[in-house]
Amino acid sequence: MDKIDRKILQVLQANARASLQEISQAVGLSATPCWGRIKKMEESGVIEGYTIRLNAQALDLGDTVLVQVTLDSHSDNTLEKFGETLAGIPEVIEAYLVSGDYDYLLRVAVKDTKDYERLLRERLYKIKGIRHSKSSFVLRTLKKADLPL
Amino acid sequence: MDKIDRKILQVLQANARASLQEISQAVGLSATPCWGRIKKMEESGVIEGYTIRLNAQALDLGDTVLVQVTLDSHSDNTLEKFGETLAGIPEVIEAYLVSGDYDYLLRVAVKDTKDYERLLRERLYKIKGIRHSKSSFVLRTLKKADLPL
DNA sequence: GGTGAAACCAGTTAACC
DNA sequence: GGTTAACTGGTTTCACC
């Protein structure tokens, strides 16, 4: 992982479909070593995969809700069960165990407030072991950046 | 945007480097119409771009901090200035204006707690207009999923 | 909209510095 | 670990259904 590797990652972060020609030009090397470096980073796990950035609004998932969750018990078993339940709810995009006033923060993607109300009623409120939850709607996204390299 | 388009997006979400052969096989069409559908989704903006998933730990950005921020004033000017300031801090990966008890939620990527302390002292505490901020460390990531299609 | 083949270009390998 | 050149395979275009 030297400076050239990081530069390659920068180019791929901006456009994972960039050709080796473009990449090699950007880093000042020929195509072959660039290709080798990328393969090595794929194998070592630095590059976990290639994805697309999607327009959530165009897919009827324009609303984001951040949900703070506090559980009744903090046993290993409760934590594990909660994780498994969340895994089965596709609208839950991210889930973090956090330090502080509450236990978990979830990022949920829904079509609109009505859709969120349905999810809350039919799925989230039915999860056993939740002591308390608090929902905040995202009104505006100010920033959504790549990792700094 | 029909069922086939969504299936194509699913395949690309899992692997944006999938060849047209793989994609066309997955959706049951030949390569040409798949290619045309992808191009149309790129042009219409449904597909915003192609990126890589990176291993943050391997890049010395293993710690994630969620910061709740409350501003002094809620004027348009304050909001805009705050957004501009955040844009200049590379460690701030996401920033949302939210409804509820506080105004903004930031997701910050740092090497470790020491690195976060430095960021807090040198950058975040120096931002004018912040009334209050509260940091929560991410102890564990339970889920990180693609948008449901 | 779809198919299939031809043309073109990019990814991959190998031989060498 | 780097370069250039040959090879292989995928992307893009085109003529047709």
GROMACS .gro file of N, CA, C and O in nm, chain A residues 31-137:
model
  428
   31ALA      N    1   0.005  -0.009  -1.804
   31ALA     CA    2  -0.115  -0.084  -1.764
   31ALA      C    3  -0.084  -0.207  -1.679
   31ALA      O    4  -0.153  -0.233  -1.580
   32THR      N    5   0.018  -0.282  -1.716
   32THR     CA    6   0.046  -0.409  -1.648
   32THR      C    7   0.066  -0.396  -1.496
   32THR      O    8  -0.002  -0.467  -1.421
   33PRO      N    9   0.155  -0.310  -1.450
   33PRO     CA   10   0.170  -0.299  -1.304
   33PRO      C   11   0.043  -0.250  -1.234
   33PRO      O   12   0.015  -0.293  -1.121
   34CYS      N   13  -0.034  -0.163  -1.302
   34CYS     CA   14  -0.160  -0.119  -1.242
   34CYS      C   15  -0.251  -0.238  -1.222
   34CYS      O   16  -0.312  -0.256  -1.116
   35TRP      N   17  -0.262  -0.320  -1.326
   35TRP     CA   18  -0.346  -0.438  -1.319
   35TRP      C   19  -0.301  -0.528  -1.203
   35TRP      O   20  -0.384  -0.575  -1.124
   36GLY      N   21  -0.171  -0.550  -1.193
   36GLY     CA   22  -0.117  -0.633  -1.085
   36GLY      C   23  -0.147  -0.577  -0.947
   36GLY      O   24  -0.185  -0.650  -0.856
   37ARG      N   25  -0.134  -0.446  -0.932
   37ARG     CA   26  -0.162  -0.381  -0.804
   37ARG      C   27  -0.309  -0.397  -0.767
   37ARG      O   28  -0.343  -0.424  -0.650
   38ILE      N   29  -0.397  -0.379  -0.866
   38ILE     CA   30  -0.541  -0.393  -0.839
   38ILE      C   31  -0.572  -0.536  -0.796
   38ILE      O   32  -0.642  -0.559  -0.696
   39LYS      N   33  -0.518  -0.634  -0.868
   39LYS     CA   34  -0.541  -0.775  -0.832
   39LYS      C   35  -0.494  -0.804  -0.690
   39LYS      O   36  -0.562  -0.873  -0.614
   40LYS      N   37  -0.378  -0.749  -0.655
   40LYS     CA   38  -0.324  -0.773  -0.521
   40LYS      C   39  -0.416  -0.713  -0.415
   40LYS      O   40  -0.441  -0.774  -0.312
   41MET      N   41  -0.467  -0.594  -0.443
   41MET     CA   42  -0.557  -0.529  -0.346
   41MET      C   43  -0.691  -0.602  -0.337
   41MET      O   44  -0.755  -0.603  -0.232
   42GLU      N   45  -0.732  -0.665  -0.446
   42GLU     CA   46  -0.854  -0.746  -0.441
   42GLU      C   47  -0.831  -0.869  -0.354
   42GLU      O   48  -0.913  -0.904  -0.270
   43GLU      N   49  -0.718  -0.934  -0.373
   43GLU     CA   50  -0.687  -1.056  -0.299
   43GLU      C   51  -0.663  -1.029  -0.151
   43GLU      O   52  -0.706  -1.106  -0.065
   44SER      N   53  -0.595  -0.919  -0.122
   44SER     CA   54  -0.565  -0.888   0.018
   44SER      C   55  -0.688  -0.835   0.091
   44SER      O   56  -0.687  -0.822   0.213
   45GLY      N   57  -0.794  -0.802   0.016
   45GLY     CA   58  -0.916  -0.758   0.080
   45GLY      C   59  -0.927  -0.608   0.098
   45GLY      O   60  -1.025  -0.559   0.153
   46VAL      N   61  -0.828  -0.532   0.053
   46VAL     CA   62  -0.839  -0.386   0.059
   46VAL      C   63  -0.957  -0.341  -0.028
   46VAL      O   64  -1.042  -0.263   0.016
   47ILE      N   65  -0.963  -0.397  -0.149
   47ILE     CA   66  -1.081  -0.377  -0.233
   47ILE      C   67  -1.177  -0.491  -0.203
   47ILE      O   68  -1.147  -0.607  -0.229
   48GLU      N   69  -1.293  -0.459  -0.143
   48GLU     CA   70  -1.389  -0.563  -0.105
   48GLU      C   71  -1.482  -0.598  -0.220
   48GLU      O   72  -1.542  -0.706  -0.219
   49GLY      N   73  -1.496  -0.508  -0.315
   49GLY     CA   74  -1.582  -0.538  -0.429
   49GLY      C   75  -1.612  -0.415  -0.511
   49GLY      O   76  -1.563  -0.305  -0.481
   50TYR      N   77  -1.691  -0.435  -0.617
   50TYR     CA   78  -1.728  -0.327  -0.708
   50TYR      C   79  -1.880  -0.312  -0.707
   50TYR      O   80  -1.952  -0.410  -0.719
   51THR      N   81  -1.927  -0.190  -0.687
   51THR     CA   82  -2.072  -0.166  -0.683
   51THR      C   83  -2.115  -0.046  -0.763
   51THR      O   84  -2.030   0.029  -0.813
   52ILE      N   85  -2.245  -0.025  -0.769
   52ILE     CA   86  -2.300   0.094  -0.833
   52ILE      C   87  -2.355   0.189  -0.728
   52ILE      O   88  -2.401   0.147  -0.623
   53ARG      N   89  -2.347   0.317  -0.760
   53ARG     CA   90  -2.415   0.419  -0.681
   53ARG      C   91  -2.552   0.438  -0.745
   53ARG      O   92  -2.561   0.467  -0.866
   54LEU      N   93  -2.657   0.419  -0.668
   54LEU     CA   94  -2.791   0.427  -0.724
   54LEU      C   95  -2.863   0.553  -0.677
   54LEU      O   96  -2.840   0.601  -0.566
   55ASN      N   97  -2.951   0.604  -0.760
   55ASN     CA   98  -3.038   0.716  -0.724
   55ASN      C   99  -3.159   0.659  -0.650
   55ASN      O  100  -3.249   0.604  -0.711
   56ALA      N  101  -3.157   0.675  -0.516
   56ALA     CA  102  -3.261   0.614  -0.433
   56ALA      C  103  -3.400   0.668  -0.469
   56ALA      O  104  -3.498   0.594  -0.467
   57GLN      N  105  -3.404   0.796  -0.502
   57GLN     CA  106  -3.532   0.857  -0.535
   57GLN      C  107  -3.596   0.791  -0.658
   57GLN      O  108  -3.716   0.763  -0.659
   58ALA      N  109  -3.513   0.764  -0.757
   58ALA     CA  110  -3.563   0.702  -0.880
   58ALA      C  111  -3.615   0.561  -0.855
   58ALA      O  112  -3.694   0.507  -0.933
   59LEU      N  113  -3.572   0.502  -0.745
   59LEU     CA  114  -3.613   0.365  -0.712
   59LEU      C  115  -3.722   0.364  -0.605
   59LEU      O  116  -3.747   0.261  -0.543
   60ASP      N  117  -3.785   0.481  -0.583
   60ASP     CA  118  -3.891   0.491  -0.482
   60ASP      C  119  -3.841   0.460  -0.342
   60ASP      O  120  -3.909   0.392  -0.264
   61LEU      N  121  -3.720   0.506  -0.313
   61LEU     CA  122  -3.666   0.492  -0.177
   61LEU      C  123  -3.605   0.626  -0.136
   61LEU      O  124  -3.494   0.633  -0.085
   62GLY      N  125  -3.680   0.731  -0.164
   62GLY     CA  126  -3.630   0.866  -0.148
   62GLY      C  127  -3.614   0.911  -0.004
   62GLY      O  128  -3.536   1.002   0.025
   63ASP      N  129  -3.685   0.850   0.090
   63ASP     CA  130  -3.678   0.895   0.230
   63ASP      C  131  -3.585   0.809   0.314
   63ASP      O  132  -3.588   0.686   0.306
   64THR      N  133  -3.502   0.876   0.392
   64THR     CA  134  -3.412   0.808   0.484
   64THR      C  135  -3.454   0.840   0.626
   64THR      O  136  -3.480   0.955   0.658
   65VAL      N  137  -3.461   0.737   0.711
   65VAL     CA  138  -3.494   0.758   0.851
   65VAL      C  139  -3.381   0.703   0.937
   65VAL      O  140  -3.331   0.593   0.909
   66LEU      N  141  -3.341   0.779   1.036
   66LEU     CA  142  -3.239   0.733   1.131
   66LEU      C  143  -3.311   0.695   1.259
   66LEU      O  144  -3.385   0.776   1.316
   67VAL      N  145  -3.295   0.572   1.304
   67VAL     CA  146  -3.368   0.523   1.420
   67VAL      C  147  -3.272   0.490   1.532
   67VAL      O  148  -3.179   0.410   1.515
   68GLN      N  149  -3.294   0.554   1.648
   68GLN     CA  150  -3.216   0.523   1.768
   68GLN      C  151  -3.291   0.417   1.845
   68GLN      O  152  -3.410   0.433   1.873
   69VAL      N  153  -3.224   0.308   1.880
   69VAL     CA  154  -3.289   0.198   1.948
   69VAL      C  155  -3.219   0.167   2.080
   69VAL      O  156  -3.097   0.162   2.086
   70THR      N  157  -3.297   0.148   2.185
   70THR     CA  158  -3.246   0.102   2.313
   70THR      C  159  -3.309  -0.032   2.345
   70THR      O  160  -3.431  -0.047   2.334
   71LEU      N  161  -3.228  -0.129   2.381
   71LEU     CA  162  -3.280  -0.263   2.412
   71LEU      C  163  -3.305  -0.280   2.562
   71LEU      O  164  -3.249  -0.208   2.644
   72ASP      N  165  -3.391  -0.376   2.596
   72ASP     CA  166  -3.419  -0.407   2.736
   72ASP      C  167  -3.298  -0.467   2.805
   72ASP      O  168  -3.259  -0.426   2.914
   73SER      N  169  -3.241  -0.567   2.739
   73SER     CA  170  -3.129  -0.639   2.799
   73SER      C  171  -3.008  -0.626   2.710
   73SER      O  172  -3.020  -0.606   2.589
   74HIS      N  173  -2.890  -0.636   2.770
   74HIS     CA  174  -2.768  -0.623   2.692
   74HIS      C  175  -2.690  -0.754   2.687
   74HIS      O  176  -2.569  -0.755   2.671
   75SER      N  177  -2.761  -0.864   2.701
   75SER     CA  178  -2.695  -0.994   2.696
   75SER      C  179  -2.651  -1.026   2.553
   75SER      O  180  -2.707  -0.973   2.457
   76ASP      N  181  -2.551  -1.112   2.544
   76ASP     CA  182  -2.502  -1.155   2.413
   76ASP      C  183  -2.614  -1.208   2.327
   76ASP      O  184  -2.623  -1.181   2.208
   77ASN      N  185  -2.702  -1.284   2.391
   77ASN     CA  186  -2.812  -1.348   2.319
   77ASN      C  187  -2.907  -1.245   2.258
   77ASN      O  188  -2.948  -1.257   2.142
   78THR      N  189  -2.940  -1.143   2.335
   78THR     CA  190  -3.030  -1.038   2.286
   78THR      C  191  -2.969  -0.966   2.167
   78THR      O  192  -3.034  -0.943   2.065
   79LEU      N  193  -2.841  -0.935   2.181
   79LEU     CA  194  -2.770  -0.864   2.075
   79LEU      C  195  -2.773  -0.946   1.946
   79LEU      O  196  -2.805  -0.895   1.839
   80GLU      N  197  -2.742  -1.074   1.961
   80GLU     CA  198  -2.734  -1.161   1.842
   80GLU      C  199  -2.870  -1.173   1.774
   80GLU      O  200  -2.881  -1.162   1.653
   81LYS      N  201  -2.973  -1.193   1.853
   81LYS     CA  202  -3.109  -1.207   1.800
   81LYS      C  203  -3.152  -1.080   1.728
   81LYS      O  204  -3.214  -1.085   1.622
   82PHE      N  205  -3.119  -0.968   1.788
   82PHE     CA  206  -3.155  -0.839   1.727
   82PHE      C  207  -3.088  -0.824   1.591
   82PHE      O  208  -3.152  -0.785   1.493
   83GLY      N  209  -2.961  -0.859   1.586
   83GLY     CA  210  -2.887  -0.855   1.460
   83GLY      C  211  -2.950  -0.942   1.353
   83GLY      O  212  -2.965  -0.900   1.238
   84GLU      N  213  -2.990  -1.061   1.392
   84GLU     CA  214  -3.052  -1.154   1.297
   84GLU      C  215  -3.185  -1.100   1.245
   84GLU      O  216  -3.217  -1.112   1.127
   85THR      N  217  -3.262  -1.040   1.336
   85THR     CA  218  -3.390  -0.982   1.295
   85THR      C  219  -3.369  -0.871   1.194
   85THR      O  220  -3.437  -0.864   1.091
   86LEU      N  221  -3.273  -0.784   1.222
   86LEU     CA  222  -3.244  -0.672   1.131
   86LEU      C  223  -3.200  -0.721   0.994
   86LEU      O  224  -3.235  -0.664   0.891
   87ALA      N  225  -3.123  -0.830   0.995
   87ALA     CA  226  -3.074  -0.886   0.868
   87ALA      C  227  -3.191  -0.921   0.776
   87ALA      O  228  -3.179  -0.915   0.654
   88GLY      N  229  -3.305  -0.954   0.837
   88GLY     CA  230  -3.421  -0.994   0.757
   88GLY      C  231  -3.511  -0.880   0.714
   88GLY      O  232  -3.613  -0.903   0.649
   89ILE      N  233  -3.474  -0.757   0.748
   89ILE     CA  234  -3.557  -0.641   0.709
   89ILE      C  235  -3.482  -0.563   0.602
   89ILE      O  236  -3.388  -0.490   0.633
   90PRO      N  237  -3.521  -0.576   0.475
   90PRO     CA  238  -3.443  -0.516   0.366
   90PRO      C  239  -3.435  -0.364   0.372
   90PRO      O  240  -3.337  -0.307   0.324
   91GLU      N  241  -3.535  -0.301   0.432
   91GLU     CA  242  -3.534  -0.154   0.439
   91GLU      C  243  -3.424  -0.103   0.533
   91GLU      O  244  -3.384   0.012   0.525
   92VAL      N  245  -3.379  -0.187   0.626
   92VAL     CA  246  -3.269  -0.148   0.715
   92VAL      C  247  -3.138  -0.163   0.638
   92VAL      O  248  -3.094  -0.274   0.611
   93ILE      N  249  -3.081  -0.050   0.602
   93ILE     CA  250  -2.961  -0.051   0.518
   93ILE      C  251  -2.834  -0.061   0.602
   93ILE      O  252  -2.740  -0.127   0.566
   94GLU      N  253  -2.834   0.010   0.715
   94GLU     CA  254  -2.718   0.006   0.803
   94GLU      C  255  -2.764  -0.009   0.947
   94GLU      O  256  -2.871   0.042   0.984
   95ALA      N  257  -2.685  -0.076   1.029
   95ALA     CA  258  -2.717  -0.090   1.171
   95ALA      C  259  -2.586  -0.092   1.249
   95ALA      O  260  -2.497  -0.173   1.220
   96TYR      N  261  -2.576  -0.001   1.345
   96TYR     CA  262  -2.454   0.011   1.425
   96TYR      C  263  -2.484  -0.004   1.574
   96TYR      O  264  -2.581   0.055   1.623
   97LEU      N  265  -2.401  -0.079   1.641
   97LEU     CA  266  -2.401  -0.080   1.787
   97LEU      C  267  -2.313   0.036   1.831
   97LEU      O  268  -2.198   0.044   1.786
   98VAL      N  269  -2.366   0.126   1.914
   98VAL     CA  270  -2.291   0.247   1.947
   98VAL      C  271  -2.277   0.269   2.097
   98VAL      O  272  -2.353   0.215   2.176
   99SER      N  273  -2.180   0.351   2.131
   99SER     CA  274  -2.164   0.394   2.270
   99SER      C  275  -2.253   0.516   2.291
   99SER      O  276  -2.284   0.587   2.196
  100GLY      N  277  -2.297   0.540   2.413
  100GLY     CA  278  -2.374   0.660   2.441
  100GLY      C  279  -2.512   0.634   2.496
  100GLY      O  280  -2.538   0.529   2.553
  101ASP      N  281  -2.603   0.728   2.474
  101ASP     CA  282  -2.736   0.726   2.536
  101ASP      C  283  -2.824   0.611   2.489
  101ASP      O  284  -2.914   0.567   2.559
  102TYR      N  285  -2.805   0.568   2.366
  102TYR     CA  286  -2.888   0.461   2.312
  102TYR      C  287  -2.796   0.349   2.263
  102TYR      O  288  -2.673   0.365   2.265
  103ASP      N  289  -2.853   0.236   2.222
  103ASP     CA  290  -2.770   0.120   2.189
  103ASP      C  291  -2.737   0.107   2.039
  103ASP      O  292  -2.625   0.074   2.002
  104TYR      N  293  -2.838   0.129   1.955
  104TYR     CA  294  -2.820   0.107   1.811
  104TYR      C  295  -2.864   0.228   1.732
  104TYR      O  296  -2.958   0.298   1.770
  105LEU      N  297  -2.798   0.249   1.621
  105LEU     CA  298  -2.849   0.345   1.523
  105LEU      C  299  -2.873   0.269   1.394
  105LEU      O  300  -2.784   0.198   1.344
  106LEU      N  301  -2.995   0.282   1.341
  106LEU     CA  302  -3.029   0.219   1.214
  106LEU      C  303  -3.048   0.325   1.108
  106LEU      O  304  -3.100   0.433   1.136
  107ARG      N  305  -3.007   0.295   0.986
  107ARG     CA  306  -3.044   0.380   0.872
  107ARG      C  307  -3.142   0.301   0.788
  107ARG      O  308  -3.112   0.190   0.745
  108VAL      N  309  -3.260   0.359   0.770
  108VAL     CA  310  -3.368   0.288   0.702
  108VAL      C  311  -3.406   0.365   0.576
  108VAL      O  312  -3.415   0.487   0.578
  109ALA      N  313  -3.424   0.293   0.465
  109ALA     CA  314  -3.463   0.357   0.338
  109ALA      C  315  -3.607   0.320   0.305
  109ALA      O  316  -3.641   0.201   0.297
  110VAL      N  317  -3.692   0.421   0.289
  110VAL     CA  318  -3.832   0.398   0.254
  110VAL      C  319  -3.878   0.494   0.145
  110VAL      O  320  -3.809   0.590   0.112
  111LYS      N  321  -3.998   0.464   0.091
  111LYS     CA  322  -4.054   0.547  -0.016
  111LYS      C  323  -4.098   0.684   0.038
  111LYS      O  324  -4.067   0.787  -0.020
  112ASP      N  325  -4.171   0.682   0.149
  112ASP     CA  326  -4.224   0.806   0.205
  112ASP      C  327  -4.262   0.783   0.352
  112ASP      O  328  -4.241   0.675   0.406
  113THR      N  329  -4.318   0.885   0.415
  113THR     CA  330  -4.353   0.873   0.557
  113THR      C  331  -4.456   0.763   0.579
  113THR      O  332  -4.450   0.692   0.679
  114LYS      N  333  -4.549   0.751   0.486
  114LYS     CA  334  -4.654   0.649   0.497
  114LYS      C  335  -4.591   0.509   0.499
  114LYS      O  336  -4.626   0.423   0.580
  115ASP      N  337  -4.496   0.492   0.411
  115ASP     CA  338  -4.425   0.365   0.400
  115ASP      C  339  -4.347   0.338   0.529
  115ASP      O  340  -4.342   0.224   0.577
  116TYR      N  341  -4.292   0.443   0.588
  116TYR     CA  342  -4.217   0.426   0.713
  116TYR      C  343  -4.310   0.388   0.827
  116TYR      O  344  -4.278   0.302   0.909
  117GLU      N  345  -4.426   0.452   0.831
  117GLU     CA  346  -4.524   0.422   0.935
  117GLU      C  347  -4.561   0.273   0.928
  117GLU      O  348  -4.572   0.206   1.030
  118ARG      N  349  -4.578   0.222   0.807
  118ARG     CA  350  -4.611   0.080   0.786
  118ARG      C  351  -4.499  -0.009   0.839
  118ARG      O  352  -4.524  -0.106   0.912
  119LEU      N  353  -4.375   0.026   0.803
  119LEU     CA  354  -4.260  -0.052   0.847
  119LEU      C  355  -4.249  -0.053   0.999
  119LEU      O  356  -4.225  -0.157   1.061
  120LEU      N  357  -4.272   0.063   1.059
  120LEU     CA  358  -4.265   0.078   1.204
  120LEU      C  359  -4.368  -0.013   1.271
  120LEU      O  360  -4.337  -0.090   1.362
  121ARG      N  361  -4.490  -0.007   1.222
  121ARG     CA  362  -4.602  -0.081   1.280
  121ARG      C  363  -4.585  -0.232   1.258
  121ARG      O  364  -4.601  -0.311   1.350
  122GLU      N  365  -4.551  -0.268   1.135
  122GLU     CA  366  -4.553  -0.411   1.100
  122GLU      C  367  -4.424  -0.486   1.133
  122GLU      O  368  -4.426  -0.606   1.152
  123ARG      N  369  -4.311  -0.412   1.136
  123ARG     CA  370  -4.186  -0.482   1.159
  123ARG      C  371  -4.113  -0.438   1.285
  123ARG      O  372  -4.087  -0.518   1.373
  124LEU      N  373  -4.081  -0.310   1.294
  124LEU     CA  374  -3.996  -0.266   1.404
  124LEU      C  375  -4.064  -0.278   1.540
  124LEU      O  376  -4.004  -0.327   1.635
  125TYR      N  377  -4.192  -0.238   1.551
  125TYR     CA  378  -4.261  -0.246   1.679
  125TYR      C  379  -4.285  -0.390   1.722
  125TYR      O  380  -4.319  -0.416   1.838
  126LYS      N  381  -4.269  -0.483   1.630
  126LYS     CA  382  -4.293  -0.623   1.665
  126LYS      C  383  -4.168  -0.694   1.715
  126LYS      O  384  -4.174  -0.809   1.759
  127ILE      N  385  -4.053  -0.625   1.706
  127ILE     CA  386  -3.930  -0.686   1.753
  127ILE      C  387  -3.930  -0.690   1.906
  127ILE      O  388  -3.952  -0.589   1.972
  128LYS      N  389  -3.907  -0.811   1.960
  128LYS     CA  390  -3.906  -0.827   2.107
  128LYS      C  391  -3.776  -0.770   2.162
  128LYS      O  392  -3.670  -0.781   2.100
  129GLY      N  393  -3.786  -0.710   2.279
  129GLY     CA  394  -3.666  -0.667   2.347
  129GLY      C  395  -3.630  -0.521   2.327
  129GLY      O  396  -3.534  -0.473   2.385
  130ILE      N  397  -3.707  -0.451   2.242
  130ILE     CA  398  -3.681  -0.308   2.226
  130ILE      C  399  -3.749  -0.231   2.339
  130ILE      O  400  -3.870  -0.239   2.356
  131ARG      N  401  -3.669  -0.159   2.417
  131ARG     CA  402  -3.725  -0.080   2.527
  131ARG      C  403  -3.780   0.051   2.474
  131ARG      O  404  -3.885   0.099   2.516
  132HIS      N  405  -3.706   0.107   2.377
  132HIS     CA  406  -3.739   0.241   2.333
  132HIS      C  407  -3.682   0.263   2.194
  132HIS      O  408  -3.575   0.212   2.162
  133SER      N  409  -3.752   0.340   2.111
  133SER     CA  410  -3.694   0.377   1.982
  133SER      C  411  -3.737   0.519   1.946
  133SER      O  412  -3.844   0.564   1.987
  134LYS      N  413  -3.651   0.586   1.874
  134LYS     CA  414  -3.678   0.725   1.838
  134LYS      C  415  -3.637   0.746   1.692
  134LYS      O  416  -3.523   0.718   1.655
  135SER      N  417  -3.730   0.793   1.610
  135SER     CA  418  -3.704   0.808   1.467
  135SER      C  419  -3.677   0.953   1.430
  135SER      O  420  -3.750   1.042   1.474
  136SER      N  421  -3.574   0.974   1.349
  136SER     CA  422  -3.547   1.107   1.293
  136SER      C  423  -3.547   1.098   1.142
  136SER      O  424  -3.474   1.016   1.087
  137PHE      N  425  -3.624   1.182   1.076
  137PHE     CA  426  -3.623   1.184   0.931
  137PHE      C  427  -3.508   1.269   0.879
  137PHE      O  428  -3.478   1.375   0.935
   0.00000   0.00000   0.00000
